[in-house]
């Protein structure tokens, strides 16, 4: 592949065909095997048709609820798949560590889930087992049964509801049994211990969702959105993750990959049967490539939004002492997080408050007034304020409208600008306390506002200007064009990298067509695009990447 740019340049400069012949001799030098053997094609040659203007999205629920063979080229001999297909796993799937809930759940999944559950679960209608020869538990799928869980010595551990979900009608498409226990950590751990002693293995992080992927219940992008939904910090983040689980992004990737294979089939057929096939409609091919390139571009536009949904924004409120920074934080967060007094320098440390702006989680950081001081404690607070400001996504410099722009403000601005030369932090000028100043006091605003991305007039007492601040922040971070309900789905960093790879492949393909390069070169770029899209859906994925993705999940999901 490293030789490809050089070969492309040689052919472009010295080869000017009136009719592009097949460059089979060159492809045999570069590639020992025939190109089509590198990427097996699953489509029969069919005439190209114009791309439909609408695309039907698939949903999370499969119409034909039958166990599927796993996806793509995940090797069925790999340890990760062998372990998942032969062992039965168990885990506590409800949250631990906080106040006890009324109900907690222990989940089993695997080929012997029903047998293991039958060893520990005694339905209320069944007499207590006296020996191991008692009749096995024969549940009906999705029919809840009440009973008790017994430990290995036959002692009652807890009263539970057993919910059997037999394959393939379960989350993992394996036999699944959920034991709904009392929610204390003691009860849950005792029930889990009984399941492990009965033959189950403790689940690895994300192993239930990994099995759902390997068994065809989800593709890889849907599985990643399961993790997003669990960790969602806002309604917008939850909605975007749920849209991804329901197949919005997956259907787009699947459609583009199928189109790549359709084009490959047509091109490969003409390489093998050039005299028997009609010539390709170049305009139709270019239309297909352009449409796929546009789909990739639209998907990439969601990457920044996804990053903000997951990590949120940090906004530092800075300024000299007694300009209303703490009052602004309290008014914005609708809380009394920061102490407010008439004494300058009341805030000595960084105070945090959380708000949501158009579905984006935002952390507000109220900092100590930045000024030259000999007070040891205040000096430490000033140093922390400067460090927080440099680590924030957006800086709001607050100025008192009553005092106007002062020399201290100029020194503070120069101090911040000198510290952030190596970064690209946006700055907003907030002219606060506008209720205390007359209109004649704002002559300086136009002159000083040139050093900032935007400026906003605020009043912390009445809340005036808070909405303007939020709109300004959305505009600065590039989210002002986001629909009111948020995006339907978003792409993460891993998916973004593969989309960029597909985009570059489509760009090279357009160049190959424009330069009238042989059809062999078209197939190389198409296969690269199809491989990148397969990495997104998990149809061409390595065990190492799978372990990395699902290792970030919590145990029990």
XYZ file of C-alpha atoms in Angstrom:
557
model
C 0.000 0.000 0.000
C 2.953 2.330 0.630
C 3.803 2.166 -3.093
C 0.295 3.172 -4.128
C 0.780 6.999 -4.209
C 3.941 6.602 -6.334
C 2.237 4.245 -8.755
C -0.751 6.586 -8.949
C 1.548 9.508 -9.835
C 3.395 7.491 -12.519
C 0.186 6.395 -14.172
C -1.315 9.891 -13.994
C 1.737 11.468 -15.719
C 2.544 8.835 -18.335
C -0.734 7.056 -18.978
C -3.413 8.879 -20.945
C -5.797 6.234 -22.318
C -8.713 6.947 -24.550
C -10.362 3.869 -23.057
C -9.181 2.727 -19.632
C -7.787 -0.839 -19.991
C -7.444 -3.251 -17.102
C -4.105 -2.918 -15.331
C -3.933 -6.560 -14.315
C -0.166 -6.863 -14.817
C 0.492 -4.028 -12.337
C -1.979 -5.332 -9.795
C -0.317 -8.745 -9.927
C 2.996 -7.107 -9.030
C 1.583 -5.079 -6.173
C -0.774 -7.734 -4.857
C 0.148 -11.444 -5.079
C -3.495 -12.505 -4.917
C -6.358 -11.252 -6.972
C -7.847 -8.105 -5.444
C -11.290 -9.595 -5.102
C -9.928 -12.370 -2.882
C -8.805 -9.872 -0.242
C -12.377 -8.820 0.455
C -14.946 -11.545 -0.261
C -18.025 -10.064 -1.848
C -21.470 -11.174 -0.852
C -23.435 -9.399 -3.574
C -24.320 -10.580 -7.080
C -23.768 -8.129 -9.944
C -26.831 -5.980 -10.423
C -27.388 -2.856 -12.478
C -26.741 0.311 -10.531
C -29.841 2.219 -9.511
C -30.162 5.848 -8.411
C -29.938 6.303 -4.647
C -33.292 6.686 -2.930
C -33.885 10.055 -1.265
C -35.149 8.507 1.963
C -33.592 5.771 4.057
C -35.563 3.521 6.353
C -34.005 3.167 9.798
C -33.851 -0.144 11.593
C -34.907 -0.477 15.194
C -33.506 -2.135 18.270
C -36.178 -4.881 18.074
C -35.558 -7.576 15.472
C -38.549 -8.668 13.388
C -37.280 -12.242 13.177
C -36.331 -13.021 16.767
C -34.040 -15.975 16.106
C -30.538 -16.539 17.386
C -28.087 -15.206 14.847
C -24.580 -16.282 14.080
C -22.279 -13.495 15.316
C -21.199 -10.601 13.178
C -18.549 -10.287 10.524
C -15.014 -11.464 10.990
C -14.837 -11.757 14.753
C -13.038 -15.089 14.850
C -15.209 -17.760 16.444
C -12.030 -19.497 17.620
C -10.893 -16.453 19.581
C -10.750 -16.896 23.371
C -13.156 -13.991 23.835
C -15.873 -15.800 21.854
C -15.070 -19.308 23.076
C -15.339 -18.201 26.694
C -18.646 -16.398 26.105
C -20.246 -19.362 24.311
C -19.367 -22.053 26.857
C -19.613 -20.400 30.290
C -22.520 -19.011 32.275
C -21.909 -15.654 33.916
C -23.535 -13.906 36.864
C -23.367 -10.386 38.281
C -25.250 -7.820 40.317
C -26.740 -5.534 37.651
C -28.169 -2.808 39.889
C -26.171 -0.019 41.485
C -24.240 -0.538 44.702
C -22.571 1.930 47.027
C -25.418 4.396 47.593
C -28.440 4.198 49.869
C -30.048 0.728 49.664
C -32.842 0.395 47.124
C -36.060 -1.565 47.591
C -35.101 -4.057 44.879
C -31.813 -5.287 43.415
C -31.166 -7.730 40.586
C -28.695 -10.574 40.090
C -28.509 -11.689 36.453
C -27.338 -15.002 34.996
C -26.668 -15.550 31.285
C -25.328 -18.562 29.432
C -26.084 -22.099 28.311
C -26.563 -23.373 31.880
C -28.270 -20.288 33.347
C -31.547 -22.154 33.943
C -29.800 -25.155 35.530
C -27.738 -22.951 37.857
C -30.763 -20.865 38.805
C -32.638 -24.102 39.481
C -29.962 -25.152 41.980
C -30.398 -22.014 44.087
C -34.028 -21.005 43.448
C -36.897 -22.829 45.121
C -40.344 -21.782 43.828
C -42.926 -21.228 46.562
C -45.187 -23.900 45.085
C -42.406 -26.503 45.349
C -41.586 -28.443 48.486
C -38.134 -27.903 49.954
C -35.552 -30.050 48.192
C -34.167 -32.849 50.335
C -31.550 -34.149 47.911
C -29.928 -33.485 44.588
C -32.278 -35.882 42.855
C -35.237 -33.518 42.980
C -36.875 -32.486 39.711
C -35.122 -29.701 37.833
C -36.663 -26.241 37.531
C -38.537 -25.953 34.215
C -39.524 -22.311 33.830
C -41.714 -20.766 31.140
C -39.992 -17.878 29.352
C -40.993 -14.423 30.598
C -43.251 -15.824 33.328
C -42.319 -14.517 36.794
C -42.124 -16.977 39.690
C -41.971 -16.225 43.418
C -39.749 -18.225 45.747
C -36.581 -18.220 47.824
C -32.857 -18.526 47.139
C -30.964 -21.226 49.018
C -27.238 -21.326 49.672
C -25.061 -24.435 49.287
C -26.096 -25.644 52.793
C -29.801 -25.291 52.055
C -30.291 -22.140 54.131
C -32.704 -19.482 52.851
C -30.750 -16.436 51.675
C -33.566 -14.175 50.445
C -37.097 -14.081 49.068
C -36.962 -13.329 45.360
C -38.837 -13.119 42.098
C -37.235 -15.196 39.324
C -37.645 -13.843 35.777
C -36.578 -16.399 33.128
C -35.898 -15.120 29.589
C -35.052 -18.066 27.408
C -32.981 -17.798 24.240
C -33.290 -16.099 21.872
C -35.767 -13.696 23.518
C -33.301 -12.072 25.904
C -30.775 -9.236 26.010
C -27.836 -11.529 25.263
C -29.822 -13.973 23.057
C -28.774 -16.653 25.539
C -30.809 -18.159 28.359
C -31.071 -15.391 30.971
C -32.473 -15.564 34.500
C -32.846 -12.483 36.671
C -33.316 -12.878 40.419
C -35.041 -9.815 41.868
C -33.906 -9.602 45.488
C -34.230 -7.114 48.310
C -31.986 -4.183 47.488
C -29.474 -4.208 50.332
C -25.883 -4.972 49.378
C -25.815 -7.848 51.877
C -28.789 -9.600 50.239
C -27.452 -9.091 46.734
C -23.976 -10.389 47.540
C -25.378 -13.461 49.300
C -27.562 -14.307 46.281
C -24.633 -13.733 43.914
C -22.383 -15.937 46.050
C -24.972 -18.720 45.906
C -25.058 -18.493 42.088
C -21.254 -18.607 41.864
C -21.094 -21.614 44.179
C -23.695 -23.326 41.983
C -21.454 -23.097 38.927
C -21.654 -19.585 37.452
C -18.651 -17.405 36.744
C -18.463 -13.748 37.810
C -19.052 -11.586 34.721
C -16.341 -9.335 33.377
C -17.096 -5.607 32.837
C -19.490 -5.242 29.918
C -19.685 -8.986 29.278
C -23.478 -9.127 29.018
C -23.444 -6.495 26.268
C -20.428 -8.177 24.645
C -22.467 -11.369 24.382
C -25.369 -9.407 22.918
C -22.946 -8.162 20.243
C -21.364 -11.557 19.555
C -24.805 -13.167 19.254
C -26.064 -10.559 16.782
C -28.427 -8.766 19.173
C -26.572 -5.480 18.699
C -23.886 -4.232 16.378
C -20.808 -2.571 17.870
C -22.016 1.027 17.518
C -25.290 0.123 19.252
C -23.359 -1.596 22.038
C -21.246 1.525 22.567
C -24.426 3.572 22.914
C -25.580 1.248 25.709
C -22.571 2.465 27.693
C -23.414 6.077 26.815
C -27.005 5.671 27.986
C -25.921 4.246 31.342
C -23.508 7.143 31.958
C -25.722 9.909 30.473
C -25.528 13.149 32.464
C -28.411 14.946 30.755
C -31.676 14.307 28.920
C -30.025 15.245 25.620
C -27.220 12.716 26.201
C -29.760 10.005 27.042
C -31.861 10.790 23.956
C -28.824 10.695 21.666
C -27.648 7.380 23.138
C -31.117 5.851 22.873
C -31.367 6.920 19.225
C -28.030 5.191 18.621
C -29.239 2.003 20.328
C -32.362 1.987 18.181
C -30.198 1.847 15.080
C -30.152 5.359 13.636
C -26.402 5.481 13.058
C -26.116 1.733 12.464
C -28.561 1.818 9.569
C -26.586 4.630 7.940
C -23.289 2.741 8.251
C -24.870 -0.482 7.026
C -26.376 1.277 4.003
C -23.064 2.884 3.020
C -21.185 -0.400 3.401
C -23.717 -2.232 1.231
C -23.385 0.460 -1.434
C -19.606 0.043 -1.380
C -20.009 -3.693 -1.968
C -22.530 -3.105 -4.749
C -20.067 -0.834 -6.542
C -17.249 -3.315 -5.935
C -19.331 -6.103 -7.418
C -20.048 -4.081 -10.533
C -16.394 -3.113 -10.979
C -14.999 -6.590 -10.285
C -17.479 -8.052 -12.785
C -16.166 -5.722 -15.483
C -12.572 -6.635 -14.651
C -13.384 -10.327 -15.141
C -15.945 -10.064 -17.953
C -15.108 -6.781 -19.675
C -16.437 -7.871 -23.091
C -19.716 -9.229 -21.734
C -20.730 -6.326 -19.452
C -22.096 -2.917 -20.468
C -19.871 0.061 -19.582
C -20.241 1.645 -16.159
C -22.376 4.760 -15.865
C -19.676 7.062 -14.484
C -22.160 9.798 -13.587
C -24.247 7.369 -11.556
C -21.124 6.062 -9.795
C -20.041 9.610 -8.941
C -23.539 10.383 -7.623
C -23.333 7.360 -5.332
C -19.896 8.346 -4.058
C -20.977 11.954 -3.521
C -24.064 10.834 -1.564
C -21.964 8.573 0.664
C -19.431 11.372 1.209
C -22.260 13.671 2.305
C -23.554 11.044 4.737
C -20.075 10.738 6.239
C -19.795 14.525 6.572
C -23.149 14.744 8.359
C -22.112 11.990 10.761
C -18.794 13.707 11.502
C -20.649 16.898 12.414
C -22.023 15.132 15.492
C -18.577 14.306 16.932
C -18.093 17.603 18.784
C -21.636 17.416 20.156
C -20.982 13.895 21.450
C -17.815 15.021 23.226
C -19.715 17.807 24.974
C -22.577 15.483 25.923
C -20.165 13.042 27.536
C -17.655 15.354 29.242
C -19.587 18.638 29.407
C -18.157 22.149 29.579
C -16.123 23.844 32.293
C -16.694 27.582 32.543
C -14.480 29.704 34.795
C -15.892 32.982 36.115
C -12.939 35.303 36.776
C -12.499 38.957 37.633
C -11.100 41.291 40.225
C -12.601 41.164 43.733
C -16.161 42.340 44.420
C -17.470 42.514 40.820
C -20.289 39.998 41.450
C -18.728 36.696 40.377
C -20.246 34.694 43.238
C -23.626 36.392 42.803
C -23.541 35.512 39.108
C -22.797 31.833 39.900
C -25.640 31.711 42.453
C -28.102 33.335 40.052
C -27.086 31.030 37.186
C -27.255 27.820 39.230
C -30.345 28.966 41.181
C -28.592 28.034 44.422
C -26.577 29.589 47.229
C -23.353 27.770 46.421
C -21.050 30.738 47.010
C -20.904 33.090 49.991
C -21.723 36.681 49.017
C -20.764 39.697 51.169
C -19.847 43.336 50.677
C -16.268 42.524 51.677
C -13.869 42.205 48.739
C -12.068 38.882 48.595
C -14.746 36.806 50.322
C -14.145 33.838 47.987
C -10.770 32.274 48.775
C -11.141 28.955 46.916
C -12.815 27.612 43.783
C -16.561 27.003 44.187
C -18.338 24.682 41.735
C -21.964 24.539 40.587
C -23.590 22.387 37.911
C -26.126 23.565 35.336
C -27.425 22.271 32.004
C -27.350 24.417 28.876
C -29.407 23.011 25.978
C -28.766 19.491 27.198
C -25.022 20.032 27.710
C -23.792 19.512 31.306
C -21.894 22.614 32.404
C -19.702 23.057 35.480
C -19.463 26.671 36.660
C -16.292 27.581 38.545
C -16.421 30.650 40.767
C -12.855 31.758 41.413
C -11.191 34.027 43.944
C -10.764 37.623 42.856
C -7.472 37.853 40.957
C -5.242 40.682 42.165
C -1.819 41.346 43.663
C -1.969 40.597 47.389
C 0.318 39.974 50.370
C -2.278 37.854 52.168
C -0.885 34.275 52.138
C -4.305 32.597 52.029
C -5.708 34.920 49.363
C -2.531 34.501 47.319
C -3.060 30.718 47.232
C -6.662 31.327 46.135
C -5.489 33.613 43.311
C -3.019 30.983 42.082
C -5.742 28.345 42.081
C -8.058 30.698 40.206
C -5.503 31.223 37.462
C -4.888 27.472 37.162
C -8.637 26.756 36.925
C -9.100 29.471 34.310
C -6.383 27.971 32.107
C -8.004 24.547 32.333
C -11.520 25.738 31.494
C -13.241 25.509 28.105
C -14.606 29.053 28.341
C -13.569 32.008 30.531
C -16.117 34.612 31.597
C -14.334 37.768 32.748
C -16.689 39.742 34.960
C -16.511 43.521 35.229
C -18.614 45.816 37.426
C -20.751 48.205 35.375
C -20.750 50.560 38.362
C -16.936 50.876 38.412
C -16.443 50.558 34.650
C -13.203 49.312 33.139
C -10.285 49.925 35.498
C -6.508 49.542 35.385
C -6.902 46.399 37.515
C -9.122 44.930 34.791
C -6.489 45.733 32.172
C -3.751 44.054 34.229
C -5.982 41.019 34.827
C -6.769 40.688 31.115
C -3.067 40.917 30.211
C -2.298 38.335 32.885
C -4.862 35.878 31.459
C -3.840 36.485 27.852
C -0.171 35.875 28.624
C -1.034 32.617 30.370
C -3.272 31.283 27.592
C -1.052 32.024 24.600
C -0.455 28.320 24.031
C -4.187 27.473 24.310
C -7.314 28.504 22.437
C -9.690 29.299 25.306
C -12.584 31.558 24.322
C -13.312 34.559 26.547
C -16.611 36.321 27.200
C -16.871 39.752 28.805
C -19.737 39.922 31.329
C -20.668 43.467 32.335
C -22.370 42.797 35.682
C -24.384 45.009 38.084
C -26.056 46.856 35.203
C -28.909 47.714 37.587
C -26.501 49.968 39.522
C -25.141 51.989 36.596
C -26.576 54.538 34.176
C -26.302 54.166 30.403
C -23.559 56.827 30.365
C -21.264 54.407 32.193
C -20.995 52.043 29.206
C -18.903 54.183 26.837
C -15.873 51.954 27.368
C -17.614 48.693 26.370
C -17.116 48.845 22.579
C -13.438 49.678 23.027
C -12.572 46.938 25.521
C -14.909 44.272 24.094
C -12.624 43.884 21.063
C -10.355 41.674 23.195
C -13.173 39.166 23.777
C -15.165 36.734 21.635
C -18.468 38.206 22.847
C -19.790 40.529 25.531
C -23.002 40.260 27.559
C -24.759 42.585 30.019
C -25.894 40.862 33.213
C -27.564 41.517 36.540
C -27.070 38.786 39.110
C -29.822 40.184 41.361
C -32.615 39.897 38.754
C -31.092 37.159 36.575
C -31.063 39.445 33.554
C -28.581 38.352 30.884
C -28.246 34.721 32.032
C -30.047 33.427 28.923
C -27.877 35.688 26.754
C -24.814 34.164 28.399
C -26.046 30.648 27.602
C -26.769 31.532 23.952
C -23.320 33.106 23.647
C -21.626 29.999 25.056
C -23.497 27.724 22.629
C -22.431 29.956 19.760
C -18.790 29.970 20.833
C -18.556 26.168 21.107
C -20.391 25.738 17.804
C -23.682 24.361 19.098
C -25.971 27.222 18.125
C -27.161 25.253 15.071
C -28.174 22.196 17.091
C -31.962 21.533 16.931
C -33.922 22.286 20.087
C -34.430 18.589 20.764
C -30.746 17.762 20.235
C -29.344 15.420 17.605
C -30.884 12.010 16.969
C -27.544 10.263 17.462
C -23.855 11.094 17.770
C -20.510 9.458 16.975
C -17.697 8.883 19.449
C -13.955 9.278 18.891
C -13.401 5.706 17.674
C -16.234 5.956 15.178
C -15.037 9.412 14.121
C -11.595 8.043 13.258
C -13.089 5.354 11.026
C -15.429 7.857 9.378
C -12.410 10.040 8.574
C -10.743 7.002 7.043
C -13.846 6.333 4.899
C -13.986 9.998 3.897
C -10.362 9.934 2.731
C -11.037 6.726 0.769
C -13.997 8.348 -1.019
C -11.848 11.396 -1.808
C -9.149 9.181 -3.329
C -11.805 7.293 -5.284
C -13.150 10.513 -6.798
C -9.579 11.435 -7.745
C -9.033 8.036 -9.387
C -12.179 8.456 -11.461
C -11.343 12.045 -12.467
C -7.806 11.025 -13.452
C -9.164 8.058 -15.475
C -7.093 5.546 -13.534
C -7.767 1.833 -14.141
C -10.647 0.135 -12.360
C -8.208 -1.756 -10.110
C -7.481 1.473 -8.271
C -11.168 2.125 -7.759
C -11.532 -1.203 -5.971
C -8.649 -0.444 -3.608
C -10.302 2.742 -2.343
C -13.759 1.176 -2.164
C -12.423 -1.729 -0.114
C -10.677 0.666 2.248
C -13.948 2.563 2.771
C -15.895 -0.681 3.317
C -13.276 -1.885 5.830
C -13.499 1.395 7.798
C -17.299 1.174 7.912
C -17.016 -2.463 9.008
C -14.822 -1.351 11.919
C -17.669 0.929 13.079
C -20.347 -1.776 13.031
C -17.992 -4.472 14.327
C -18.102 -6.635 11.203
C -14.313 -6.313 10.820
C -12.938 -5.888 14.326
C -10.130 -7.293 16.452
C -10.355 -8.903 19.878
C -8.096 -6.181 21.305
C -10.498 -3.412 20.263
C -13.486 -5.329 21.632
C -11.733 -5.803 24.982
C -10.916 -2.100 25.109
C -14.507 -1.037 24.350
C -16.350 -3.390 26.684
C -13.737 -3.088 29.441
C -15.032 0.456 30.058
C -18.500 -0.847 30.950
C -19.576 -1.551 34.505
C -19.780 -5.137 35.751
C -23.331 -6.309 35.189
C -23.921 -4.601 31.848
